[in-house]
Amino acid sequence: MVDTTVRNDFGQCEPGLVSIIIPTYKRPDDLRKAVESALAQTYDHIEIVAVSDGPDPAARAAVEGIDPRVHYAELPSNRGPAAARNEGVALSRGEWLTFLDDDDLILPAKIEKQLALADRNSPKMMISCRAIYRAQGKDNIHPERPIGPSEDVADYILLRPSLTRRPGVLPLQSLLLHHSLLKEIPFTTHADHEDWAWLLEAWHLAGARVKFAWEPLVVYNIVVDSISRSRRTNWKDSLEWALQYRKWIGDRAFASFLSTKVALKAKRSQDKGALQQIGRLVMASRPGWLELAFLAGIWLLPGQVLHHLWKKSLESSHQAGQTAS
């Protein structure tokens, strides 16, 4: 009998099988909805690997017996999303992998549409898609443009193109990935920005690149007012992350990240010296007028105004239901 198992340097996987990995923690009702959305795929050669970041009887009960393609596992203790994702990769059997957070949804045609673009002979080519960002009762579609042919991934995800438009987005939930890429570049633990850390490592250490199925195929839920205060004010964690990956972040992208995300967190923290420190780093990074405008605005505008502007920035020029060009 012919052995059709796809082999690589890291083990074996089943050809054509897609593993949908769902890390979860203490959200059993959301987890069930995420699993049900995964089971509704038009491409049916799938398995679902739900990994709880620590013991959680409610999560186990939420998915137990729902479908033989659903597998559930638990980490012995709470170790963070990177550890849960890595465990899911280790347990998966699929040639192709995709990830879904437990409070998000995958639309029925995602796997089918992305597999049509995937090629096992180009395992470093990541297949992305657009996403519906659901926040405050509104659905907006991101990104507004695909990454350019020679554009660096850090410029794409960090560099804001204008005062009102967001950078490109490559959420982990949007990606279809070859199993070998995840074996080569596992997830690493950070206080924040773990998805971006993995993207930069995959891009620069493994030579990964990305192309798009240019339609919204996942729903990314953002509950704006439930984001914890620690995540809204942890500017030191964000700055440490940016400095750690500085060698892979261009000057303008670095200045843009500091003058927007890091500076806004510093403002919220009411740390009087933080904005001065961030300002010095921005000025040393050859900022453009846009980065300087962001920094000045965060320095001068009241916190309530900044929070309103941040929520507005979640909106896009394409709302769900519109036809994207």
mmCIF file of C-alpha atoms in Angstrom:
data_model
loop_
_atom_site.group_PDB
_atom_site.id
_atom_site.type_symbol
_atom_site.label_atom_id
_atom_site.label_comp_id
_atom_site.label_asym_id
_atom_site.label_seq_id
_atom_site.Cartn_x
_atom_site.Cartn_y
_atom_site.Cartn_z
ATOM 1 C CA MET A 1 0.000 0.000 0.000
ATOM 2 C CA VAL A 2 1.285 3.455 -0.886
ATOM 3 C CA ASP A 3 2.142 5.602 2.158
ATOM 4 C CA THR A 4 0.742 9.077 1.442
ATOM 5 C CA THR A 5 1.762 10.588 4.789
ATOM 6 C CA VAL A 6 3.493 13.920 4.315
ATOM 7 C CA ARG A 7 6.838 13.791 6.089
ATOM 8 C CA ASN A 8 9.118 16.602 7.170
ATOM 9 C CA ASP A 9 11.996 16.983 9.568
ATOM 10 C CA PHE A 10 9.605 17.431 12.494
ATOM 11 C CA GLY A 11 7.366 14.356 12.225
ATOM 12 C CA GLN A 12 4.301 13.248 10.288
ATOM 13 C CA CYS A 13 1.011 14.830 9.346
ATOM 14 C CA GLU A 14 -2.026 13.779 7.352
ATOM 15 C CA PRO A 15 -2.157 15.279 3.855
ATOM 16 C CA GLY A 16 -5.077 17.572 3.231
ATOM 17 C CA LEU A 17 -6.175 17.564 6.856
ATOM 18 C CA VAL A 18 -6.609 21.017 8.382
ATOM 19 C CA SER A 19 -6.237 21.378 12.139
ATOM 20 C CA ILE A 20 -8.153 24.268 13.703
ATOM 21 C CA ILE A 21 -6.466 25.059 17.008
ATOM 22 C CA ILE A 22 -8.474 26.936 19.636
ATOM 23 C CA PRO A 23 -6.679 28.059 22.801
ATOM 24 C CA THR A 24 -9.175 28.785 25.572
ATOM 25 C CA TYR A 25 -9.323 29.955 29.154
ATOM 26 C CA LYS A 26 -12.413 30.224 31.345
ATOM 27 C CA ARG A 27 -14.878 31.041 28.534
ATOM 28 C CA PRO A 28 -16.837 27.809 27.991
ATOM 29 C CA ASP A 29 -19.858 29.417 26.289
ATOM 30 C CA ASP A 30 -17.661 31.342 23.845
ATOM 31 C CA LEU A 31 -15.576 28.223 23.244
ATOM 32 C CA ARG A 32 -18.651 26.241 22.235
ATOM 33 C CA LYS A 33 -19.653 28.939 19.724
ATOM 34 C CA ALA A 34 -16.116 29.013 18.297
ATOM 35 C CA VAL A 35 -16.086 25.210 17.926
ATOM 36 C CA GLU A 36 -19.509 25.224 16.274
ATOM 37 C CA SER A 37 -18.315 27.825 13.768
ATOM 38 C CA ALA A 38 -15.299 25.649 12.984
ATOM 39 C CA LEU A 39 -17.488 22.590 12.465
ATOM 40 C CA ALA A 40 -19.559 24.502 9.897
ATOM 41 C CA GLN A 41 -16.713 24.602 7.363
ATOM 42 C CA THR A 42 -17.579 23.791 3.752
ATOM 43 C CA TYR A 43 -14.252 21.880 3.667
ATOM 44 C CA ASP A 44 -14.903 18.909 5.918
ATOM 45 C CA HIS A 45 -11.486 17.232 6.210
ATOM 46 C CA ILE A 46 -10.752 19.000 9.471
ATOM 47 C CA GLU A 47 -9.977 18.365 13.095
ATOM 48 C CA ILE A 48 -10.459 20.808 15.948
ATOM 49 C CA VAL A 49 -7.973 20.902 18.800
ATOM 50 C CA ALA A 50 -9.184 22.929 21.781
ATOM 51 C CA VAL A 51 -6.494 23.517 24.399
ATOM 52 C CA SER A 52 -7.384 24.979 27.772
ATOM 53 C CA ASP A 53 -4.680 27.091 29.401
ATOM 54 C CA GLY A 54 -5.082 25.232 32.676
ATOM 55 C CA PRO A 55 -7.656 22.818 34.131
ATOM 56 C CA ASP A 56 -11.206 23.871 33.249
ATOM 57 C CA PRO A 57 -14.051 21.338 33.745
ATOM 58 C CA ALA A 58 -16.570 23.777 32.230
ATOM 59 C CA ALA A 59 -14.581 24.053 28.997
ATOM 60 C CA ARG A 60 -14.304 20.264 28.769
ATOM 61 C CA ALA A 61 -18.045 19.909 29.292
ATOM 62 C CA ALA A 62 -18.771 22.575 26.673
ATOM 63 C CA VAL A 63 -17.200 20.556 23.837
ATOM 64 C CA GLU A 64 -17.388 16.984 25.087
ATOM 65 C CA GLY A 65 -19.288 14.770 22.674
ATOM 66 C CA ILE A 66 -20.074 17.604 20.259
ATOM 67 C CA ASP A 67 -18.363 15.903 17.285
ATOM 68 C CA PRO A 68 -15.728 13.139 16.908
ATOM 69 C CA ARG A 69 -13.477 15.620 15.079
ATOM 70 C CA VAL A 70 -13.187 17.758 18.213
ATOM 71 C CA HIS A 71 -10.300 16.978 20.555
ATOM 72 C CA TYR A 72 -9.840 18.621 23.933
ATOM 73 C CA ALA A 73 -6.666 18.962 26.007
ATOM 74 C CA GLU A 74 -5.591 20.903 29.080
ATOM 75 C CA LEU A 75 -2.319 22.340 30.263
ATOM 76 C CA PRO A 76 -1.568 21.380 33.878
ATOM 77 C CA SER A 77 -1.404 25.054 34.871
ATOM 78 C CA ASN A 78 -2.046 28.509 33.457
ATOM 79 C CA ARG A 79 0.960 29.265 31.199
ATOM 80 C CA GLY A 80 -0.412 31.763 28.677
ATOM 81 C CA PRO A 81 -1.734 31.644 25.108
ATOM 82 C CA ALA A 82 1.642 30.874 23.501
ATOM 83 C CA ALA A 83 1.971 27.664 25.512
ATOM 84 C CA ALA A 84 -1.611 26.645 24.692
ATOM 85 C CA ARG A 85 -1.039 27.236 20.983
ATOM 86 C CA ASN A 86 2.223 25.296 21.004
ATOM 87 C CA GLU A 87 0.457 22.395 22.726
ATOM 88 C CA GLY A 88 -2.210 22.511 20.038
ATOM 89 C CA VAL A 89 0.449 22.346 17.332
ATOM 90 C CA ALA A 90 2.085 19.369 19.057
ATOM 91 C CA LEU A 91 -1.230 17.505 19.270
ATOM 92 C CA SER A 92 -2.419 18.330 15.767
ATOM 93 C CA ARG A 93 -2.266 15.900 12.840
ATOM 94 C CA GLY A 94 -3.089 18.299 10.031
ATOM 95 C CA GLU A 95 -0.845 19.203 7.129
ATOM 96 C CA TRP A 96 -2.280 22.703 7.452
ATOM 97 C CA LEU A 97 -3.044 24.629 10.633
ATOM 98 C CA THR A 98 -5.175 27.620 11.491
ATOM 99 C CA PHE A 99 -5.914 29.253 14.821
ATOM 100 C CA LEU A 100 -9.075 30.623 16.357
ATOM 101 C CA ASP A 101 -9.395 32.455 19.655
ATOM 102 C CA ASP A 102 -12.215 31.154 21.815
ATOM 103 C CA ASP A 103 -14.229 34.384 21.562
ATOM 104 C CA ASP A 104 -13.950 34.683 17.760
ATOM 105 C CA LEU A 105 -15.676 32.939 14.868
ATOM 106 C CA ILE A 106 -14.537 31.340 11.631
ATOM 107 C CA LEU A 107 -16.825 31.767 8.623
ATOM 108 C CA PRO A 108 -17.899 28.637 6.690
ATOM 109 C CA ALA A 109 -15.791 29.086 3.540
ATOM 110 C CA LYS A 110 -12.501 30.092 5.207
ATOM 111 C CA ILE A 111 -10.616 26.810 4.901
ATOM 112 C CA GLU A 112 -11.915 26.044 1.410
ATOM 113 C CA LYS A 113 -11.035 29.508 0.072
ATOM 114 C CA GLN A 114 -7.560 29.522 1.609
ATOM 115 C CA LEU A 115 -6.676 25.975 0.610
ATOM 116 C CA ALA A 116 -7.382 26.958 -2.993
ATOM 117 C CA LEU A 117 -4.342 29.275 -2.703
ATOM 118 C CA ALA A 118 -2.130 27.006 -0.597
ATOM 119 C CA ASP A 119 0.693 24.897 -2.017
ATOM 120 C CA ARG A 120 2.545 22.260 0.006
ATOM 121 C CA ASN A 121 5.562 22.900 -2.237
ATOM 122 C CA SER A 122 5.662 26.479 -0.842
ATOM 123 C CA PRO A 123 5.278 25.786 2.884
ATOM 124 C CA LYS A 124 6.600 29.215 3.894
ATOM 125 C CA MET A 125 3.762 31.008 2.101
ATOM 126 C CA MET A 126 1.141 31.969 4.662
ATOM 127 C CA ILE A 127 -2.416 32.399 3.378
ATOM 128 C CA SER A 128 -4.286 35.236 5.045
ATOM 129 C CA CYS A 129 -7.740 36.736 4.599
ATOM 130 C CA ARG A 130 -9.642 39.823 5.595
ATOM 131 C CA ALA A 131 -11.429 39.882 8.937
ATOM 132 C CA ILE A 132 -14.649 41.350 10.246
ATOM 133 C CA TYR A 133 -13.737 43.408 13.311
ATOM 134 C CA ARG A 134 -16.868 43.415 15.453
ATOM 135 C CA ALA A 135 -16.935 46.195 18.060
ATOM 136 C CA GLN A 136 -19.567 48.428 19.626
ATOM 137 C CA GLY A 137 -22.323 46.886 17.556
ATOM 138 C CA LYS A 138 -20.539 47.618 14.267
ATOM 139 C CA ASP A 139 -18.778 45.352 11.799
ATOM 140 C CA ASN A 140 -15.758 46.756 9.964
ATOM 141 C CA ILE A 141 -13.553 44.926 7.499
ATOM 142 C CA HIS A 142 -9.766 44.970 7.831
ATOM 143 C CA PRO A 143 -7.212 45.230 6.339
ATOM 144 C CA GLU A 144 -8.058 47.895 3.790
ATOM 145 C CA ARG A 145 -5.254 46.765 1.474
ATOM 146 C CA PRO A 146 -3.044 43.680 1.121
ATOM 147 C CA ILE A 147 0.657 43.768 1.876
ATOM 148 C CA GLY A 148 2.756 45.060 -1.036
ATOM 149 C CA PRO A 149 4.952 42.670 -3.071
ATOM 150 C CA SER A 150 8.192 43.918 -1.479
ATOM 151 C CA GLU A 151 6.742 45.470 1.681
ATOM 152 C CA ASP A 152 8.260 44.474 5.009
ATOM 153 C CA VAL A 153 5.832 42.899 7.458
ATOM 154 C CA ALA A 154 6.743 45.309 10.286
ATOM 155 C CA ASP A 155 5.980 48.308 8.070
ATOM 156 C CA TYR A 156 2.669 46.718 7.104
ATOM 157 C CA ILE A 157 1.406 46.028 10.638
ATOM 158 C CA LEU A 158 2.975 48.932 12.578
ATOM 159 C CA LEU A 159 3.218 51.972 10.297
ATOM 160 C CA ARG A 160 0.063 54.096 10.318
ATOM 161 C CA PRO A 161 -0.641 55.562 6.867
ATOM 162 C CA SER A 162 -2.633 58.591 8.086
ATOM 163 C CA LEU A 163 -4.189 60.204 11.142
ATOM 164 C CA THR A 164 -7.411 58.235 10.746
ATOM 165 C CA ARG A 165 -6.423 54.962 9.063
ATOM 166 C CA ARG A 166 -5.042 51.861 10.707
ATOM 167 C CA PRO A 167 -1.982 49.914 9.567
ATOM 168 C CA GLY A 168 -2.459 46.586 7.840
ATOM 169 C CA VAL A 169 -3.538 43.694 10.002
ATOM 170 C CA LEU A 170 -2.474 40.054 9.985
ATOM 171 C CA PRO A 171 -4.280 38.533 12.960
ATOM 172 C CA LEU A 172 -3.251 34.992 13.701
ATOM 173 C CA GLN A 173 -6.880 33.916 13.257
ATOM 174 C CA SER A 174 -6.699 34.972 9.612
ATOM 175 C CA LEU A 175 -3.770 32.744 8.660
ATOM 176 C CA LEU A 176 -3.627 29.278 7.138
ATOM 177 C CA LEU A 177 -0.159 27.855 7.834
ATOM 178 C CA HIS A 178 1.769 24.788 6.811
ATOM 179 C CA HIS A 179 2.511 22.491 9.736
ATOM 180 C CA SER A 180 6.265 22.650 9.132
ATOM 181 C CA LEU A 181 6.352 26.434 9.635
ATOM 182 C CA LEU A 182 4.862 26.129 13.134
ATOM 183 C CA LYS A 183 7.295 23.350 13.991
ATOM 184 C CA GLU A 184 10.195 25.539 12.887
ATOM 185 C CA ILE A 185 8.958 28.722 14.552
ATOM 186 C CA PRO A 186 6.976 27.989 17.740
ATOM 187 C CA PHE A 187 5.210 30.716 19.670
ATOM 188 C CA THR A 188 7.145 32.588 22.325
ATOM 189 C CA THR A 189 5.695 34.104 25.493
ATOM 190 C CA HIS A 190 5.488 37.876 25.871
ATOM 191 C CA ALA A 191 3.508 40.187 28.141
ATOM 192 C CA ASP A 192 1.900 41.636 24.985
ATOM 193 C CA HIS A 193 2.059 41.473 21.171
ATOM 194 C CA GLU A 194 2.696 37.714 20.957
ATOM 195 C CA ASP A 195 1.090 37.439 17.512
ATOM 196 C CA TRP A 196 3.335 40.177 16.118
ATOM 197 C CA ALA A 197 6.383 38.554 17.700
ATOM 198 C CA TRP A 198 5.610 35.293 15.906
ATOM 199 C CA LEU A 199 5.037 37.084 12.591
ATOM 200 C CA LEU A 200 8.391 38.852 12.799
ATOM 201 C CA GLU A 201 10.208 35.631 13.707
ATOM 202 C CA ALA A 202 8.509 33.630 10.949
ATOM 203 C CA TRP A 203 9.241 36.400 8.424
ATOM 204 C CA HIS A 204 12.905 36.885 9.277
ATOM 205 C CA LEU A 205 14.039 33.519 10.657
ATOM 206 C CA ALA A 206 12.089 31.197 8.359
ATOM 207 C CA GLY A 207 11.598 33.447 5.329
ATOM 208 C CA ALA A 208 7.794 33.260 5.521
ATOM 209 C CA ARG A 209 5.719 35.474 3.249
ATOM 210 C CA VAL A 210 1.973 36.068 2.903
ATOM 211 C CA LYS A 211 -0.727 36.300 0.269
ATOM 212 C CA PHE A 212 -4.425 36.967 0.686
ATOM 213 C CA ALA A 213 -7.763 35.430 -0.031
ATOM 214 C CA TRP A 214 -9.218 38.930 -0.374
ATOM 215 C CA GLU A 215 -12.500 38.530 1.436
ATOM 216 C CA PRO A 216 -13.570 38.516 5.105
ATOM 217 C CA LEU A 217 -13.496 34.950 6.404
ATOM 218 C CA VAL A 218 -13.168 35.368 10.190
ATOM 219 C CA VAL A 219 -14.948 37.434 12.839
ATOM 220 C CA TYR A 220 -12.677 39.121 15.364
ATOM 221 C CA ASN A 221 -14.667 40.260 18.402
ATOM 222 C CA ILE A 222 -13.451 43.338 20.258
ATOM 223 C CA VAL A 223 -15.198 44.229 23.515
ATOM 224 C CA VAL A 224 -13.732 47.721 23.812
ATOM 225 C CA ASP A 225 -14.676 48.553 27.380
ATOM 226 C CA SER A 226 -13.699 45.158 28.826
ATOM 227 C CA ILE A 227 -9.990 45.397 27.998
ATOM 228 C CA SER A 228 -8.236 45.137 31.345
ATOM 229 C CA ARG A 229 -6.610 48.200 32.838
ATOM 230 C CA SER A 230 -3.267 46.361 32.973
ATOM 231 C CA ARG A 231 -3.364 45.798 29.197
ATOM 232 C CA ARG A 232 -4.439 49.398 28.570
ATOM 233 C CA THR A 233 -1.578 50.881 30.599
ATOM 234 C CA ASN A 234 1.309 48.391 30.192
ATOM 235 C CA TRP A 235 3.477 50.756 28.163
ATOM 236 C CA LYS A 236 6.672 49.270 29.583
ATOM 237 C CA ASP A 237 5.746 45.825 28.236
ATOM 238 C CA SER A 238 5.056 47.288 24.791
ATOM 239 C CA LEU A 239 8.284 49.275 24.807
ATOM 240 C CA GLU A 240 10.282 46.235 25.922
ATOM 241 C CA TRP A 241 8.730 44.220 23.088
ATOM 242 C CA ALA A 242 9.594 46.895 20.512
ATOM 243 C CA LEU A 243 13.180 47.137 21.717
ATOM 244 C CA GLN A 244 13.558 43.348 21.681
ATOM 245 C CA TYR A 245 12.482 43.196 18.021
ATOM 246 C CA ARG A 246 14.043 46.511 16.987
ATOM 247 C CA LYS A 247 16.441 44.892 14.511
ATOM 248 C CA TRP A 248 13.428 43.812 12.446
ATOM 249 C CA ILE A 249 11.477 47.073 12.737
ATOM 250 C CA GLY A 250 12.351 50.000 10.467
ATOM 251 C CA ASP A 251 12.801 53.506 11.843
ATOM 252 C CA ARG A 252 9.435 54.867 10.726
ATOM 253 C CA ALA A 253 7.546 51.778 11.879
ATOM 254 C CA PHE A 254 9.336 51.915 15.241
ATOM 255 C CA ALA A 255 8.514 55.617 15.633
ATOM 256 C CA SER A 256 4.900 54.977 14.613
ATOM 257 C CA PHE A 257 4.466 52.163 17.140
ATOM 258 C CA LEU A 258 5.984 54.240 19.944
ATOM 259 C CA SER A 259 4.099 57.434 19.108
ATOM 260 C CA THR A 260 0.729 55.668 18.984
ATOM 261 C CA LYS A 261 0.331 52.434 20.922
ATOM 262 C CA VAL A 262 3.113 52.893 23.489
ATOM 263 C CA ALA A 263 2.499 56.606 24.047
ATOM 264 C CA LEU A 264 -1.257 56.069 24.456
ATOM 265 C CA LYS A 265 -0.663 53.398 27.098
ATOM 266 C CA ALA A 266 1.784 55.728 28.873
ATOM 267 C CA LYS A 267 -0.797 58.507 28.862
ATOM 268 C CA ARG A 268 -3.371 56.203 30.435
ATOM 269 C CA SER A 269 -0.890 55.127 33.106
ATOM 270 C CA GLN A 270 -0.387 58.767 34.185
ATOM 271 C CA ASP A 271 3.352 58.139 34.396
ATOM 272 C CA LYS A 272 4.766 61.655 34.115
ATOM 273 C CA GLY A 273 8.197 60.596 32.896
ATOM 274 C CA ALA A 274 6.996 57.951 30.448
ATOM 275 C CA LEU A 275 5.994 60.274 27.610
ATOM 276 C CA GLN A 276 9.312 62.099 27.869
ATOM 277 C CA GLN A 277 11.202 58.810 27.583
ATOM 278 C CA ILE A 278 9.073 57.700 24.650
ATOM 279 C CA GLY A 279 9.455 61.107 22.992
ATOM 280 C CA ARG A 280 13.237 60.857 23.109
ATOM 281 C CA LEU A 281 13.144 57.416 21.488
ATOM 282 C CA VAL A 282 10.776 58.639 18.787
ATOM 283 C CA MET A 283 12.985 61.632 17.977
ATOM 284 C CA ALA A 284 16.005 59.328 17.683
ATOM 285 C CA SER A 285 14.169 57.170 15.105
ATOM 286 C CA ARG A 286 13.885 59.738 12.302
ATOM 287 C CA PRO A 287 10.110 60.198 12.598
ATOM 288 C CA GLY A 288 7.942 61.759 9.921
ATOM 289 C CA TRP A 289 5.452 64.533 10.529
ATOM 290 C CA LEU A 290 2.712 61.963 11.123
ATOM 291 C CA GLU A 291 4.525 60.319 14.038
ATOM 292 C CA LEU A 292 5.249 63.739 15.538
ATOM 293 C CA ALA A 293 1.574 64.690 15.172
ATOM 294 C CA PHE A 294 0.484 61.514 16.941
ATOM 295 C CA LEU A 295 2.937 62.099 19.779
ATOM 296 C CA ALA A 296 1.885 65.736 20.201
ATOM 297 C CA GLY A 297 -1.788 64.806 20.163
ATOM 298 C CA ILE A 298 -1.367 62.156 22.837
ATOM 299 C CA TRP A 299 0.688 64.595 24.914
ATOM 300 C CA LEU A 300 -1.855 67.421 24.669
ATOM 301 C CA LEU A 301 -5.347 65.920 24.319
ATOM 302 C CA PRO A 302 -7.432 64.770 27.307
ATOM 303 C CA GLY A 303 -7.678 61.045 27.951
ATOM 304 C CA GLN A 304 -11.411 60.871 27.161
ATOM 305 C CA VAL A 305 -10.841 62.420 23.745
ATOM 306 C CA LEU A 306 -8.019 59.987 23.036
ATOM 307 C CA HIS A 307 -10.177 57.023 24.052
ATOM 308 C CA HIS A 308 -12.915 58.200 21.682
ATOM 309 C CA LEU A 309 -10.406 58.581 18.849
ATOM 310 C CA TRP A 310 -8.993 55.127 19.559
ATOM 311 C CA LYS A 311 -12.464 53.581 19.302
ATOM 312 C CA LYS A 312 -13.042 55.460 16.048
ATOM 313 C CA SER A 313 -9.794 54.033 14.705
ATOM 314 C CA LEU A 314 -11.358 50.569 14.844
ATOM 315 C CA GLU A 315 -13.630 51.628 12.009
ATOM 316 C CA SER A 316 -12.663 51.074 8.392
ATOM 317 C CA SER A 317 -13.763 52.452 5.066
ATOM 318 C CA HIS A 318 -15.424 49.075 4.383
ATOM 319 C CA GLN A 319 -18.206 47.884 6.649
ATOM 320 C CA ALA A 320 -19.475 44.328 6.584
ATOM 321 C CA GLY A 321 -21.983 43.916 3.796
ATOM 322 C CA GLN A 322 -20.173 46.318 1.500
ATOM 323 C CA THR A 323 -18.330 45.114 -1.565
ATOM 324 C CA ALA A 324 -14.596 45.621 -1.188
ATOM 325 C CA SER A 325 -12.581 46.621 -4.200
#
